[in-house]
Amino acid sequence: MPEGPSLLILRKLIETLQLEGLEVIVAEGTADIDMDRIIGKKVNAIRTWGKHLLICFDQLTIKIHLMMFGTYRINERKDGDVKIRLGFKNAELNFYTCLVSLIEGDLDQVYDWSVDILSDQWDPKEILKKLKQQDSALICDVLLDQKIFSGSGNIIKNEVLYRTRVHPLSTVGSIPAPIKKAIIAEARNYGFDFFKWKRENTLSKHWEAYNKEQCPLKHPIEKIETGKNKRISFVCKQCQKLYKMESNTTIF
């Protein structure tokens, strides 16, 4: 599933088309929405929230979630059913194998921009407050919770936990406050690193834990299933501490 930085790259690509103020001439596809409502609308902005691409009109927004296998084409097409095609005077957007829905009204009433790790409105103090309400949760789950770290995915989760030297099975309430703050900061820092490296096509060269067999210190990395949804984590047990609530101690 594309993570927030990949959606930001897509947004930047679409912004180069300068669609703001342009009218939708064609709206078609297999998505279960009323395409007629889109035709004739003028684009106000292209935005993202976490893993959502938002094509904004006056009091109406198209939300596109690429899920695991979603793809897109700009000014070109590919074989297969298109979920939504938007045609403009000199541009065309095509999205495949994705979820498409319409949002009514003001996006500020729908989205909490303070939790988007790449947003200008990102607020680490608000994130810390949310973490304090998750004492019994595992940090691996919290880093994938889009209501707390919008845009974070499995790559960001693994790299942030390695950077901060925290085991993914640590409970949030047992992690010392300074380390919680470091996790929050690194979620945003790594998000922008991810964005930069993916644009350069060098992202995987910078991985320290994700999909690795050894950490940078040459310790072995274990691949384990963690959390409520059994997502894959890459763990260096020598570098990453396991914080447990039961004994309020740190285990290596």
Short mmCIF file of C-alpha atoms in Angstrom, two decimals:
data_model
loop_
_atom_site.label_atom_id
_atom_site.label_comp_id
_atom_site.label_asym_id
_atom_site.label_seq_id
_atom_site.Cartn_x
_atom_site.Cartn_y
_atom_site.Cartn_z
CA MET A 1 0.00 0.00 0.00
CA PRO A 2 1.48 3.38 -0.96
CA GLU A 3 2.44 5.40 2.10
CA GLY A 4 1.93 9.10 2.62
CA PRO A 5 5.14 10.22 0.88
CA SER A 6 4.16 8.35 -2.29
CA LEU A 7 0.82 10.18 -2.31
CA LEU A 8 2.65 13.48 -1.86
CA ILE A 9 4.76 12.64 -4.92
CA LEU A 10 1.57 11.93 -6.87
CA ARG A 11 0.09 15.22 -5.70
CA LYS A 12 3.19 17.10 -6.86
CA LEU A 13 2.97 15.41 -10.26
CA ILE A 14 -0.67 16.40 -10.67
CA GLU A 15 0.08 19.95 -9.53
CA THR A 16 2.46 20.35 -12.49
CA LEU A 17 -0.61 20.07 -14.74
CA GLN A 18 -1.93 23.30 -13.24
CA LEU A 19 -5.50 22.04 -13.03
CA GLU A 20 -6.71 24.68 -10.57
CA GLY A 21 -9.55 26.60 -12.18
CA LEU A 22 -9.96 24.08 -15.00
CA GLU A 23 -13.29 22.42 -15.68
CA VAL A 24 -13.81 18.66 -15.69
CA ILE A 25 -14.89 17.75 -19.22
CA VAL A 26 -14.94 13.96 -18.78
CA ALA A 27 -15.73 11.94 -15.66
CA GLU A 28 -16.19 8.22 -16.18
CA GLY A 29 -15.23 4.83 -14.80
CA THR A 30 -16.49 1.92 -12.72
CA ALA A 31 -16.38 3.70 -9.35
CA ASP A 32 -19.74 3.69 -7.59
CA ILE A 33 -20.21 7.45 -7.53
CA ASP A 34 -22.36 9.91 -9.46
CA MET A 35 -19.98 10.97 -12.24
CA ASP A 36 -22.46 13.56 -13.50
CA ARG A 37 -21.90 15.57 -10.33
CA ILE A 38 -18.25 16.03 -11.29
CA ILE A 39 -18.65 17.09 -14.91
CA GLY A 40 -18.48 20.85 -15.21
CA LYS A 41 -16.88 21.32 -11.81
CA LYS A 42 -13.72 23.44 -11.58
CA VAL A 43 -10.75 22.20 -9.58
CA ASN A 44 -10.00 24.27 -6.48
CA ALA A 45 -6.98 22.32 -5.22
CA ILE A 46 -5.16 19.01 -5.16
CA ARG A 47 -4.52 17.88 -1.59
CA THR A 48 -3.50 14.81 0.34
CA TRP A 49 -4.28 13.52 3.80
CA GLY A 50 -2.13 10.57 4.69
CA LYS A 51 -2.82 7.93 2.06
CA HIS A 52 -5.77 9.78 0.51
CA LEU A 53 -5.52 11.83 -2.68
CA LEU A 54 -8.08 14.63 -2.64
CA ILE A 55 -9.26 16.40 -5.79
CA CYS A 56 -11.16 19.38 -4.47
CA PHE A 57 -14.02 21.34 -6.00
CA ASP A 58 -16.42 23.81 -4.42
CA GLN A 59 -18.07 21.91 -1.52
CA LEU A 60 -17.25 18.56 -3.16
CA THR A 61 -14.10 16.43 -3.10
CA ILE A 62 -13.09 13.23 -4.85
CA LYS A 63 -11.25 10.95 -2.42
CA ILE A 64 -8.98 8.33 -3.98
CA HIS A 65 -7.34 5.58 -1.92
CA LEU A 66 -4.92 3.42 -3.89
CA MET A 67 -5.08 0.56 -1.34
CA MET A 68 -2.60 -2.29 -1.95
CA PHE A 69 -2.59 -2.50 -5.74
CA GLY A 70 -3.87 0.82 -7.01
CA THR A 71 -2.17 2.48 -9.96
CA TYR A 72 -2.54 5.66 -11.95
CA ARG A 73 -1.64 7.13 -15.30
CA ILE A 74 -1.28 10.81 -16.14
CA ASN A 75 -1.97 11.74 -19.77
CA GLU A 76 -1.92 8.10 -20.78
CA ARG A 77 -4.00 4.97 -20.31
CA LYS A 78 -3.43 1.30 -19.62
CA ASP A 79 -5.43 -1.85 -20.27
CA GLY A 80 -8.12 -2.79 -17.81
CA ASP A 81 -11.11 -1.15 -16.20
CA VAL A 82 -10.53 2.38 -15.02
CA LYS A 83 -12.06 3.25 -11.66
CA ILE A 84 -12.20 6.92 -12.48
CA ARG A 85 -11.05 8.96 -15.45
CA LEU A 86 -11.01 12.74 -15.25
CA GLY A 87 -10.55 14.64 -18.49
CA PHE A 88 -9.62 18.30 -18.77
CA LYS A 89 -8.87 20.52 -21.76
CA ASN A 90 -5.21 19.49 -21.96
CA ALA A 91 -4.85 16.76 -19.34
CA GLU A 92 -6.23 13.41 -18.27
CA LEU A 93 -6.01 11.49 -14.99
CA ASN A 94 -6.68 7.74 -14.81
CA PHE A 95 -6.89 5.67 -11.62
CA TYR A 96 -7.12 1.88 -11.45
CA THR A 97 -7.82 -0.73 -8.73
CA CYS A 98 -8.54 1.85 -6.06
CA LEU A 99 -11.34 3.10 -3.83
CA VAL A 100 -13.14 6.24 -4.96
CA SER A 101 -15.72 8.20 -3.01
CA LEU A 102 -17.15 11.70 -2.79
CA ILE A 103 -16.88 13.94 0.26
CA GLU A 104 -19.44 16.67 0.77
CA GLY A 105 -18.67 20.04 2.31
CA ASP A 106 -15.64 21.46 4.09
CA LEU A 107 -12.64 19.12 4.33
CA ASP A 108 -11.57 20.80 7.56
CA GLN A 109 -14.67 19.24 9.12
CA VAL A 110 -13.68 15.81 7.83
CA TYR A 111 -9.92 15.58 8.32
CA ASP A 112 -7.64 16.25 11.27
CA TRP A 113 -4.65 17.78 9.48
CA SER A 114 -2.62 17.84 12.71
CA VAL A 115 -2.03 14.06 12.50
CA ASP A 116 -0.79 14.02 8.88
CA ILE A 117 2.95 13.42 9.16
CA LEU A 118 3.63 15.51 6.04
CA SER A 119 1.17 18.33 6.66
CA ASP A 120 2.17 21.91 7.43
CA GLN A 121 -0.40 21.67 10.22
CA TRP A 122 1.28 18.63 11.83
CA ASP A 123 1.19 19.11 15.61
CA PRO A 124 3.52 16.89 17.68
CA LYS A 125 1.89 18.05 20.91
CA GLU A 126 -1.46 16.74 19.72
CA ILE A 127 0.14 13.45 18.74
CA LEU A 128 1.69 13.12 22.19
CA LYS A 129 -1.75 13.66 23.75
CA LYS A 130 -3.14 10.88 21.57
CA LEU A 131 -0.29 8.55 22.57
CA LYS A 132 -1.11 9.12 26.23
CA GLN A 133 -4.53 7.62 25.52
CA GLN A 134 -2.94 4.47 24.06
CA ASP A 135 -0.99 3.16 27.06
CA SER A 136 -1.88 -0.51 26.55
CA ALA A 137 -1.47 -0.46 22.76
CA LEU A 138 1.60 -1.79 20.99
CA ILE A 139 3.75 0.88 19.37
CA CYS A 140 3.74 -1.12 16.11
CA ASP A 141 -0.05 -0.75 15.95
CA VAL A 142 -0.08 2.91 16.93
CA LEU A 143 2.41 3.84 14.20
CA LEU A 144 -0.01 2.34 11.66
CA ASP A 145 -3.08 4.04 13.14
CA GLN A 146 -4.10 6.65 10.57
CA LYS A 147 -5.95 8.65 13.23
CA ILE A 148 -2.64 9.20 15.02
CA PHE A 149 0.07 8.96 12.34
CA SER A 150 -1.75 9.60 9.07
CA GLY A 151 0.42 8.61 6.13
CA SER A 152 2.57 6.17 8.05
CA GLY A 153 2.81 2.64 6.70
CA ASN A 154 4.87 -0.45 7.27
CA ILE A 155 8.10 0.97 5.86
CA ILE A 156 7.85 4.11 7.98
CA LYS A 157 6.90 2.06 11.04
CA ASN A 158 9.93 -0.19 10.76
CA GLU A 159 12.43 2.53 9.97
CA VAL A 160 11.19 4.87 12.71
CA LEU A 161 11.35 2.12 15.34
CA TYR A 162 14.86 1.23 14.30
CA ARG A 163 15.97 4.87 14.32
CA THR A 164 14.58 5.30 17.83
CA ARG A 165 15.80 1.86 18.96
CA VAL A 166 12.36 0.69 20.09
CA HIS A 167 11.08 -2.87 19.73
CA PRO A 168 7.73 -2.98 17.87
CA LEU A 169 6.09 -5.05 20.62
CA SER A 170 6.71 -2.35 23.22
CA THR A 171 3.58 -1.02 24.90
CA VAL A 172 3.10 2.71 24.48
CA GLY A 173 2.59 3.38 28.19
CA SER A 174 5.94 1.81 29.07
CA ILE A 175 7.99 3.88 26.63
CA PRO A 176 9.72 6.82 28.36
CA ALA A 177 8.37 10.26 27.43
CA PRO A 178 11.58 11.45 25.69
CA ILE A 179 11.54 8.36 23.47
CA LYS A 180 7.86 8.85 22.65
CA LYS A 181 8.72 12.38 21.55
CA ALA A 182 11.58 10.99 19.46
CA ILE A 183 9.21 8.53 17.76
CA ILE A 184 6.83 11.37 16.94
CA ALA A 185 9.64 13.52 15.55
CA GLU A 186 11.14 10.69 13.51
CA ALA A 187 7.78 9.77 11.98
CA ARG A 188 7.77 13.19 10.34
CA ASN A 189 11.52 13.26 9.65
CA TYR A 190 11.48 9.86 8.00
CA GLY A 191 8.35 10.78 6.07
CA PHE A 192 10.22 13.59 4.35
CA ASP A 193 13.33 11.42 3.91
CA PHE A 194 11.09 8.80 2.27
CA PHE A 195 9.65 11.49 -0.01
CA LYS A 196 13.10 12.73 -1.04
CA TRP A 197 14.61 9.28 -1.58
CA LYS A 198 11.63 7.89 -3.47
CA ARG A 199 11.73 10.84 -5.86
CA GLU A 200 15.41 10.06 -6.40
CA ASN A 201 14.58 6.35 -6.81
CA THR A 202 16.99 5.51 -3.98
CA LEU A 203 14.55 4.66 -1.17
CA SER A 204 15.53 1.02 -0.65
CA LYS A 205 19.23 1.92 -0.56
CA HIS A 206 18.59 3.86 2.65
CA TRP A 207 16.67 1.19 4.53
CA GLU A 208 18.25 0.31 7.85
CA ALA A 209 15.74 -2.32 9.01
CA TYR A 210 12.93 -2.80 6.53
CA ASN A 211 13.48 -5.90 4.40
CA LYS A 212 17.04 -6.23 5.73
CA GLU A 213 18.86 -9.26 7.12
CA GLN A 214 21.35 -7.20 9.14
CA CYS A 215 21.14 -3.81 10.78
CA PRO A 216 23.82 -1.17 10.06
CA LEU A 217 25.76 -2.50 13.06
CA LYS A 218 25.85 -5.98 11.46
CA HIS A 219 23.46 -7.52 14.00
CA PRO A 220 20.92 -10.02 12.68
CA ILE A 221 17.42 -8.74 11.95
CA GLU A 222 14.43 -10.99 12.59
CA LYS A 223 11.30 -10.89 10.46
CA ILE A 224 8.25 -11.35 12.69
CA GLU A 225 4.49 -10.79 12.61
CA THR A 226 3.40 -8.15 15.09
CA GLY A 227 0.31 -6.35 16.29
CA LYS A 228 -3.42 -6.74 15.82
CA ASN A 229 -3.17 -7.31 12.09
CA LYS A 230 -0.01 -9.42 12.11
CA ARG A 231 1.92 -6.94 10.01
CA ILE A 232 5.54 -7.78 9.27
CA SER A 233 8.18 -6.14 11.45
CA PHE A 234 11.95 -6.26 11.01
CA VAL A 235 13.60 -6.26 14.41
CA CYS A 236 17.16 -6.05 15.68
CA LYS A 237 16.92 -7.42 19.21
CA GLN A 238 20.35 -6.06 20.05
CA CYS A 239 19.59 -2.49 19.02
CA GLN A 240 15.88 -2.18 19.77
CA LYS A 241 14.63 -2.23 23.36
CA LEU A 242 11.43 -3.96 24.39
CA TYR A 243 9.53 -1.82 26.87
CA LYS A 244 6.98 -3.82 28.85
CA MET A 245 4.29 -2.51 31.17
CA GLU A 246 4.13 -5.56 33.42
CA SER A 247 7.44 -5.08 35.19
CA ASN A 248 8.05 -1.47 34.13
CA THR A 249 11.53 -2.50 33.04
CA THR A 250 13.48 -2.58 29.83
CA ILE A 251 14.37 -5.90 28.23
CA PHE A 252 17.00 -6.27 25.57
#
